[in-house]
Each structure stands twice: as C-alpha cells, then as structure tokens.
Amino acid sequence: MMRRFALALGAALIALPAWANDLVTDFTLDNGMQVVVIEDHRAPVVMHMVWYRAGSADEKPGVSGVAHFLEHLLFKATDKLESGEFSATVAANGGRDNAFTSLDYTAYFQRVATDRLELMMTMESDRMVNIRLSEEEILTERDVIIEERNMRVENSPGALFREQMGAVQYYNHRYGVPIIGWRHEMEELSLEDALGYYGTYYAPNNAILVVAGDVQPDEVRALAETYYGAIPANPDLPARARTKEPPQTSPRRMIFEDARVSQPYVTRSYLAPERNPGDQKTAAALTLLSEVLGGSQTSVLNQKLQFERKQVVYSGAWYSGTSLDETTFNLTVVPVPGVSLQEAEDVMDEVVAEFLETGVDEDQLERIKMQLRASQVYARDDVERLANRYGRALTSGLTIEDIQAWPDVLQAVTGDDIIAAARDVFDRKRSVTGWLMAQEEVTQ
C-alpha cells in the first residue's frame, strides 16, 4: 500500500511542470518600507505580517532578552488602543494574531478575512510608532517573560544544555546569547531599555510588510501607502553590523550535568555557512546532507546505528541556512541503555567517516529530493507558511529571487556536492561536542 502511494506521489510530482514561482509583487514605499504581496485567491483569507530586521542578535550587550520583551509589550496600549484591545479586536473579527522573536527578526501577524485587511493595517501601523508603556506594565510583563523562561528553559535540562552549547559555540557573536535572554539580565530590563530598542529598530525603513492571500497588489499598495507610508523613516537607523566570531582553532567540549536527566545523549555542532544572496549552493548541499544523514528513519545514522548496530535509540542531523550570519550544522545520538556516551560519540564518528568515504546513495538522494519538492508544493496551499517563508528569508538578507530559486537550487545538488560540503563543515576544530547526563553518572 505504501509503495503504491509512493509511486503515485512520484508520478504526480513528475507530471508537475517545472517549479512555478509564487505570484509575488514587491515595491518600496517612499519611507523605505518594503512591501511584498503574495497572491492566492483560492480562499477569502489574508495573512498580514510586519517583519522587523531586528532580533535578539541586534541587542546591545547587557540587555539580553529586550527584543522578546518588547514583542510582549507591543500588545499593551497605544495612542488609539487600550492594553489588550489589539488582540481582542482581531478575535472579534474572526481572526487570530500573535508575534515571535528570533535571532535575526521580530514578526507580528494576523490571519483574517480579506475584508479585514485595512483594519489590521490601521492597528499595526499604530503600534509601530505609538506604543504607550508605564513602569507598572514593565514590572508586570517582566515577570511574565521570566516565568516563560522558567517554563521553557529552567525546567528543561535539554533547553539549559542547548543554551550552554550555543554560548560555547559563539564566543563573541550575539548568536551565543539566548533569544529569551540570560535570566540575570532579564530581571533588570527597564522601560528605558525597551523604548531604546523600540525607537531604534521599529521604523518603516527597517520593516517588511508581507501580505499573502486573496488580495490584489494595487489594493495592498493603496492601503500600505495610507497607513504605513505616513510614518516617517528613522534617519538614524544603524547599519546592521554584528560583532564577528574570531577564528575557532580548537575543538570545544562540555558536559552538562542535571539530576533530572532521564535520557543522556551526545550532540555536536559545527560552524556552517548560511544561505547568501545569489550564492545558495553550499547551503542547499548542507540542507540535503542533514536529510541524508539524519532526516528520517531511513537516513544513514538511523540505519547504521539504530537498526544495524542497535547502539542508539535515536539519531538526527539538523541544519537551517536561513540566517543572517554563520549558522551551525548539528548531529545528535541517543544511546541505548548500557552504551556509554563515549561509545555513542565514537560510533557516530565512525559512521560519518564511513559515509564520507562511500558517498551518497543516489536512490536515497532522489527520494529525498522528491519528498522536498512535494513538501514545497503542499506548502503553497497555506498562506501562513508562504508569508513566513518570505519574511524569514528577507529579514535574513536574502532576496525574492533567492527565495524563488531555492527549490531549483536544491534539486540541482549532486551527491558529490553533498560530500564536498560535508568535508568542509565537519572540521573538528570548528565544533562543540556536548554530553547531557544525569549527575549521578558523572560520579560513578
């Protein structure tokens, strides 16, 4: 049954024409705000997103977490709305809204019926410049983000471990600072800190408006000029320059001990190149490398370690090249009971070394490419995923041309390209190897 499904899927994909680009229109307002319109007229809904080219990596030293803190605060009062009224209005109009902060961007979105788009622009443009905060709200919301850290990080040994791994990987670059912030700095975040970040980065010439769904570009342009175009640009917007990581010339290791750990594991991260404008070939090869090595139950690590040697219960590989600066490629193995972390690390290295010598299985590579193409085709049925794909890439320095070329770049990658990229990335001198284990294991 599954084989028939796979064959049918393959036939369907082969029958598709060459990758057709999304119907995208983009333009820039006089104040410097980029506007991207992605048309999809199959349902009367629209995704309205404002992306700021500023995330946690753009924070000043000493105020980690302020980008995420400000994201929370933007749901408070403005000149036109009471605290909480923004989300209540979206819900009353049958929509939903939220926001999220990452290393390179902060984004705010609403998914609503198409005829509510103007209302969304009215409110979103208002909070771009007219946020009104009190000291009491700062104290209350600071408690909220600290409790969020407690739930997501402090209560999870794995999250604490990954946080420390990032700090060891990036000595100087802000990617080594957690998005949510270091707790001791979060506890000191002030109204001045929030308003300083807001006044610097929340400006139309630092923002991208992405509208995806049942809309016409001319209508979006008229609305955008009315509501966002009236906001003056920030003439003092700083250049997007981050501190650079010094050359890593020695492998780094760490052990994270926590009595709450029930399943020890090994993970290794390597510094890896990101997707760059007009030059995405290496990132595409690394994307496929992660799938070949650890993207599924049929991947190399799982087949060799879990099914043949029966030494691990789980293995995986991850890479995401949508990043403004240098990113990481990651490997993880979780050993079966009775196999030590040192043994798990050793067999992981053995399988990777063997893979570099034997090369990529071409049949496996073709299956992965087919699956990627299928997922990209299906993703176009969701305006939210479409808007997110463009917003993440554009705020990370890529262009619309890069975004639309990406599927074809992936399909053009060869097995030799993957091995070449793997040999470059798997440089132990540019790696961090971490062991997560229970405290009692260390003392034995």
PDB file of N, CA, C and O in Angstrom, residues 68-79 81-85 130-146 186 189-192 194-195:
ATOM      1  N   HIS A  68      12.641  40.219  22.710  1.00  0.00           N
ATOM      2  CA  HIS A  68      11.476  39.397  23.057  1.00  0.00           C
ATOM      3  C   HIS A  68      10.579  40.121  24.054  1.00  0.00           C
ATOM      4  O   HIS A  68       9.346  40.050  23.970  1.00  0.00           O
ATOM      5  N   PHE A  69      11.164  40.838  24.996  1.00  0.00           N
ATOM      6  CA  PHE A  69      10.413  41.621  25.971  1.00  0.00           C
ATOM      7  C   PHE A  69       9.537  42.657  25.260  1.00  0.00           C
ATOM      8  O   PHE A  69       8.346  42.801  25.546  1.00  0.00           O
ATOM      9  N   LEU A  70      10.134  43.364  24.300  1.00  0.00           N
ATOM     10  CA  LEU A  70       9.385  44.380  23.562  1.00  0.00           C
ATOM     11  C   LEU A  70       8.251  43.750  22.753  1.00  0.00           C
ATOM     12  O   LEU A  70       7.166  44.333  22.636  1.00  0.00           O
ATOM     13  N   GLU A  71       8.499  42.565  22.201  1.00  0.00           N
ATOM     14  CA  GLU A  71       7.430  41.867  21.477  1.00  0.00           C
ATOM     15  C   GLU A  71       6.190  41.713  22.366  1.00  0.00           C
ATOM     16  O   GLU A  71       5.063  41.954  21.932  1.00  0.00           O
ATOM     17  N   HIS A  72       6.393  41.339  23.625  1.00  0.00           N
ATOM     18  CA  HIS A  72       5.274  41.227  24.565  1.00  0.00           C
ATOM     19  C   HIS A  72       4.615  42.590  24.804  1.00  0.00           C
ATOM     20  O   HIS A  72       3.385  42.704  24.846  1.00  0.00           O
ATOM     21  N   LEU A  73       5.447  43.606  24.953  1.00  0.00           N
ATOM     22  CA  LEU A  73       4.939  44.920  25.310  1.00  0.00           C
ATOM     23  C   LEU A  73       4.126  45.570  24.201  1.00  0.00           C
ATOM     24  O   LEU A  73       3.313  46.461  24.467  1.00  0.00           O
ATOM     25  N   LEU A  74       4.328  45.132  22.971  1.00  0.00           N
ATOM     26  CA  LEU A  74       3.576  45.739  21.871  1.00  0.00           C
ATOM     27  C   LEU A  74       2.096  45.348  21.875  1.00  0.00           C
ATOM     28  O   LEU A  74       1.326  45.866  21.064  1.00  0.00           O
ATOM     29  N   PHE A  75       1.704  44.465  22.764  1.00  0.00           N
ATOM     30  CA  PHE A  75       0.289  44.135  22.907  1.00  0.00           C
ATOM     31  C   PHE A  75      -0.363  44.973  24.013  1.00  0.00           C
ATOM     32  O   PHE A  75      -1.516  44.754  24.369  1.00  0.00           O
ATOM     33  N   LYS A  76       0.399  45.934  24.541  1.00  0.00           N
ATOM     34  CA  LYS A  76      -0.135  46.863  25.538  1.00  0.00           C
ATOM     35  C   LYS A  76      -0.790  48.050  24.820  1.00  0.00           C
ATOM     36  O   LYS A  76      -1.116  47.987  23.644  1.00  0.00           O
ATOM     37  N   ALA A  77      -0.933  49.156  25.521  1.00  0.00           N
ATOM     38  CA  ALA A  77      -1.679  50.303  24.998  1.00  0.00           C
ATOM     39  C   ALA A  77      -0.878  51.085  23.959  1.00  0.00           C
ATOM     40  O   ALA A  77       0.355  51.111  23.965  1.00  0.00           O
ATOM     41  N   THR A  78      -1.622  51.727  23.048  1.00  0.00           N
ATOM     42  CA  THR A  78      -1.067  52.685  22.104  1.00  0.00           C
ATOM     43  C   THR A  78      -1.874  53.971  22.223  1.00  0.00           C
ATOM     44  O   THR A  78      -2.761  54.100  23.074  1.00  0.00           O
ATOM     45  N   ASP A  79      -1.602  54.920  21.338  1.00  0.00           N
ATOM     46  CA  ASP A  79      -2.385  56.154  21.338  1.00  0.00           C
ATOM     47  C   ASP A  79      -3.863  55.880  21.065  1.00  0.00           C
ATOM     48  O   ASP A  79      -4.742  56.623  21.513  1.00  0.00           O
ATOM     49  N   LEU A  81      -5.386  52.465  21.157  1.00  0.00           N
ATOM     50  CA  LEU A  81      -5.922  51.216  21.699  1.00  0.00           C
ATOM     51  C   LEU A  81      -5.548  51.049  23.163  1.00  0.00           C
ATOM     52  O   LEU A  81      -4.448  51.427  23.580  1.00  0.00           O
ATOM     53  N   GLU A  82      -6.448  50.446  23.921  1.00  0.00           N
ATOM     54  CA  GLU A  82      -6.153  50.099  25.301  1.00  0.00           C
ATOM     55  C   GLU A  82      -5.329  48.821  25.341  1.00  0.00           C
ATOM     56  O   GLU A  82      -5.264  48.066  24.368  1.00  0.00           O
ATOM     57  N   SER A  83      -4.705  48.559  26.469  1.00  0.00           N
ATOM     58  CA  SER A  83      -3.924  47.346  26.621  1.00  0.00           C
ATOM     59  C   SER A  83      -4.803  46.118  26.396  1.00  0.00           C
ATOM     60  O   SER A  83      -5.872  45.983  26.987  1.00  0.00           O
ATOM     61  N   GLY A  84      -4.363  45.236  25.496  1.00  0.00           N
ATOM     62  CA  GLY A  84      -5.112  44.029  25.183  1.00  0.00           C
ATOM     63  C   GLY A  84      -6.169  44.200  24.112  1.00  0.00           C
ATOM     64  O   GLY A  84      -6.735  43.203  23.633  1.00  0.00           O
ATOM     65  N   GLU A  85      -6.451  45.432  23.720  1.00  0.00           N
ATOM     66  CA  GLU A  85      -7.520  45.684  22.752  1.00  0.00           C
ATOM     67  C   GLU A  85      -7.142  45.203  21.347  1.00  0.00           C
ATOM     68  O   GLU A  85      -8.024  44.819  20.566  1.00  0.00           O
ATOM     69  N   ASN A 130       3.360  54.259  18.113  1.00  0.00           N
ATOM     70  CA  ASN A 130       2.576  54.918  19.159  1.00  0.00           C
ATOM     71  C   ASN A 130       2.395  54.097  20.419  1.00  0.00           C
ATOM     72  O   ASN A 130       1.423  54.278  21.153  1.00  0.00           O
ATOM     73  N   ILE A 131       3.327  53.185  20.719  1.00  0.00           N
ATOM     74  CA  ILE A 131       3.192  52.383  21.926  1.00  0.00           C
ATOM     75  C   ILE A 131       3.300  53.279  23.162  1.00  0.00           C
ATOM     76  O   ILE A 131       4.083  54.237  23.197  1.00  0.00           O
ATOM     77  N   ARG A 132       2.465  52.968  24.147  1.00  0.00           N
ATOM     78  CA  ARG A 132       2.460  53.733  25.398  1.00  0.00           C
ATOM     79  C   ARG A 132       2.640  52.776  26.558  1.00  0.00           C
ATOM     80  O   ARG A 132       1.811  51.899  26.800  1.00  0.00           O
ATOM     81  N   LEU A 133       3.762  52.923  27.286  1.00  0.00           N
ATOM     82  CA  LEU A 133       4.103  51.990  28.353  1.00  0.00           C
ATOM     83  C   LEU A 133       4.260  52.710  29.680  1.00  0.00           C
ATOM     84  O   LEU A 133       4.721  53.853  29.734  1.00  0.00           O
ATOM     85  N   SER A 134       3.893  52.003  30.733  1.00  0.00           N
ATOM     86  CA  SER A 134       4.058  52.536  32.090  1.00  0.00           C
ATOM     87  C   SER A 134       5.056  51.665  32.851  1.00  0.00           C
ATOM     88  O   SER A 134       5.325  50.521  32.476  1.00  0.00           O
ATOM     89  N   GLU A 135       5.582  52.200  33.928  1.00  0.00           N
ATOM     90  CA  GLU A 135       6.505  51.432  34.765  1.00  0.00           C
ATOM     91  C   GLU A 135       5.812  50.188  35.329  1.00  0.00           C
ATOM     92  O   GLU A 135       6.431  49.126  35.453  1.00  0.00           O
ATOM     93  N   GLU A 136       4.528  50.305  35.658  1.00  0.00           N
ATOM     94  CA  GLU A 136       3.792  49.156  36.190  1.00  0.00           C
ATOM     95  C   GLU A 136       3.702  48.036  35.160  1.00  0.00           C
ATOM     96  O   GLU A 136       3.881  46.854  35.489  1.00  0.00           O
ATOM     97  N   GLU A 137       3.451  48.397  33.894  1.00  0.00           N
ATOM     98  CA  GLU A 137       3.384  47.384  32.842  1.00  0.00           C
ATOM     99  C   GLU A 137       4.740  46.725  32.623  1.00  0.00           C
ATOM    100  O   GLU A 137       4.821  45.520  32.340  1.00  0.00           O
ATOM    101  N   ILE A 138       5.813  47.497  32.765  1.00  0.00           N
ATOM    102  CA  ILE A 138       7.150  46.933  32.628  1.00  0.00           C
ATOM    103  C   ILE A 138       7.382  45.866  33.688  1.00  0.00           C
ATOM    104  O   ILE A 138       7.852  44.759  33.402  1.00  0.00           O
ATOM    105  N   LEU A 139       7.038  46.165  34.914  1.00  0.00           N
ATOM    106  CA  LEU A 139       7.246  45.209  36.001  1.00  0.00           C
ATOM    107  C   LEU A 139       6.399  43.959  35.812  1.00  0.00           C
ATOM    108  O   LEU A 139       6.875  42.833  35.997  1.00  0.00           O
ATOM    109  N   THR A 140       5.137  44.156  35.414  1.00  0.00           N
ATOM    110  CA  THR A 140       4.227  43.019  35.234  1.00  0.00           C
ATOM    111  C   THR A 140       4.691  42.125  34.102  1.00  0.00           C
ATOM    112  O   THR A 140       4.761  40.896  34.245  1.00  0.00           O
ATOM    113  N   GLU A 141       5.032  42.718  32.965  1.00  0.00           N
ATOM    114  CA  GLU A 141       5.406  41.907  31.807  1.00  0.00           C
ATOM    115  C   GLU A 141       6.797  41.310  31.986  1.00  0.00           C
ATOM    116  O   GLU A 141       7.089  40.246  31.440  1.00  0.00           O
ATOM    117  N   ARG A 142       7.637  41.944  32.768  1.00  0.00           N
ATOM    118  CA  ARG A 142       8.950  41.363  33.052  1.00  0.00           C
ATOM    119  C   ARG A 142       8.790  40.068  33.846  1.00  0.00           C
ATOM    120  O   ARG A 142       9.487  39.088  33.596  1.00  0.00           O
ATOM    121  N   ASP A 143       7.834  40.075  34.761  1.00  0.00           N
ATOM    122  CA  ASP A 143       7.532  38.837  35.493  1.00  0.00           C
ATOM    123  C   ASP A 143       7.019  37.753  34.544  1.00  0.00           C
ATOM    124  O   ASP A 143       7.317  36.567  34.719  1.00  0.00           O
ATOM    125  N   VAL A 144       6.260  38.162  33.539  1.00  0.00           N
ATOM    126  CA  VAL A 144       5.705  37.204  32.578  1.00  0.00           C
ATOM    127  C   VAL A 144       6.823  36.524  31.788  1.00  0.00           C
ATOM    128  O   VAL A 144       6.826  35.295  31.627  1.00  0.00           O
ATOM    129  N   ILE A 145       7.787  37.301  31.287  1.00  0.00           N
ATOM    130  CA  ILE A 145       8.841  36.683  30.472  1.00  0.00           C
ATOM    131  C   ILE A 145       9.788  35.848  31.337  1.00  0.00           C
ATOM    132  O   ILE A 145      10.338  34.844  30.864  1.00  0.00           O
ATOM    133  N   ILE A 146       9.964  36.240  32.599  1.00  0.00           N
ATOM    134  CA  ILE A 146      10.796  35.429  33.493  1.00  0.00           C
ATOM    135  C   ILE A 146      10.116  34.091  33.767  1.00  0.00           C
ATOM    136  O   ILE A 146      10.763  33.035  33.783  1.00  0.00           O
ATOM    137  N   MET A 186      17.531  39.680  32.224  1.00  0.00           N
ATOM    138  CA  MET A 186      16.080  39.855  32.101  1.00  0.00           C
ATOM    139  C   MET A 186      15.500  40.520  33.345  1.00  0.00           C
ATOM    140  O   MET A 186      14.591  41.354  33.248  1.00  0.00           O
ATOM    141  N   LEU A 189      15.710  44.350  33.062  1.00  0.00           N
ATOM    142  CA  LEU A 189      15.199  45.092  31.909  1.00  0.00           C
ATOM    143  C   LEU A 189      14.274  46.213  32.349  1.00  0.00           C
ATOM    144  O   LEU A 189      13.397  46.028  33.198  1.00  0.00           O
ATOM    145  N   SER A 190      14.433  47.371  31.740  1.00  0.00           N
ATOM    146  CA  SER A 190      13.713  48.567  32.180  1.00  0.00           C
ATOM    147  C   SER A 190      12.880  49.162  31.052  1.00  0.00           C
ATOM    148  O   SER A 190      12.996  48.762  29.882  1.00  0.00           O
ATOM    149  N   LEU A 191      12.077  50.140  31.415  1.00  0.00           N
ATOM    150  CA  LEU A 191      11.315  50.902  30.423  1.00  0.00           C
ATOM    151  C   LEU A 191      12.262  51.578  29.440  1.00  0.00           C
ATOM    152  O   LEU A 191      12.012  51.593  28.223  1.00  0.00           O
ATOM    153  N   GLU A 192      13.346  52.097  29.947  1.00  0.00           N
ATOM    154  CA  GLU A 192      14.325  52.751  29.077  1.00  0.00           C
ATOM    155  C   GLU A 192      14.927  51.773  28.079  1.00  0.00           C
ATOM    156  O   GLU A 192      15.111  52.106  26.901  1.00  0.00           O
ATOM    157  N   ALA A 194      13.529  49.020  26.868  1.00  0.00           N
ATOM    158  CA  ALA A 194      12.509  48.665  25.875  1.00  0.00           C
ATOM    159  C   ALA A 194      12.297  49.801  24.884  1.00  0.00           C
ATOM    160  O   ALA A 194      12.238  49.565  23.664  1.00  0.00           O
ATOM    161  N   LEU A 195      12.179  51.015  25.375  1.00  0.00           N
ATOM    162  CA  LEU A 195      11.943  52.145  24.486  1.00  0.00           C
ATOM    163  C   LEU A 195      13.165  52.442  23.616  1.00  0.00           C
ATOM    164  O   LEU A 195      13.037  52.906  22.487  1.00  0.00           O
TER     165      LEU A 195
END
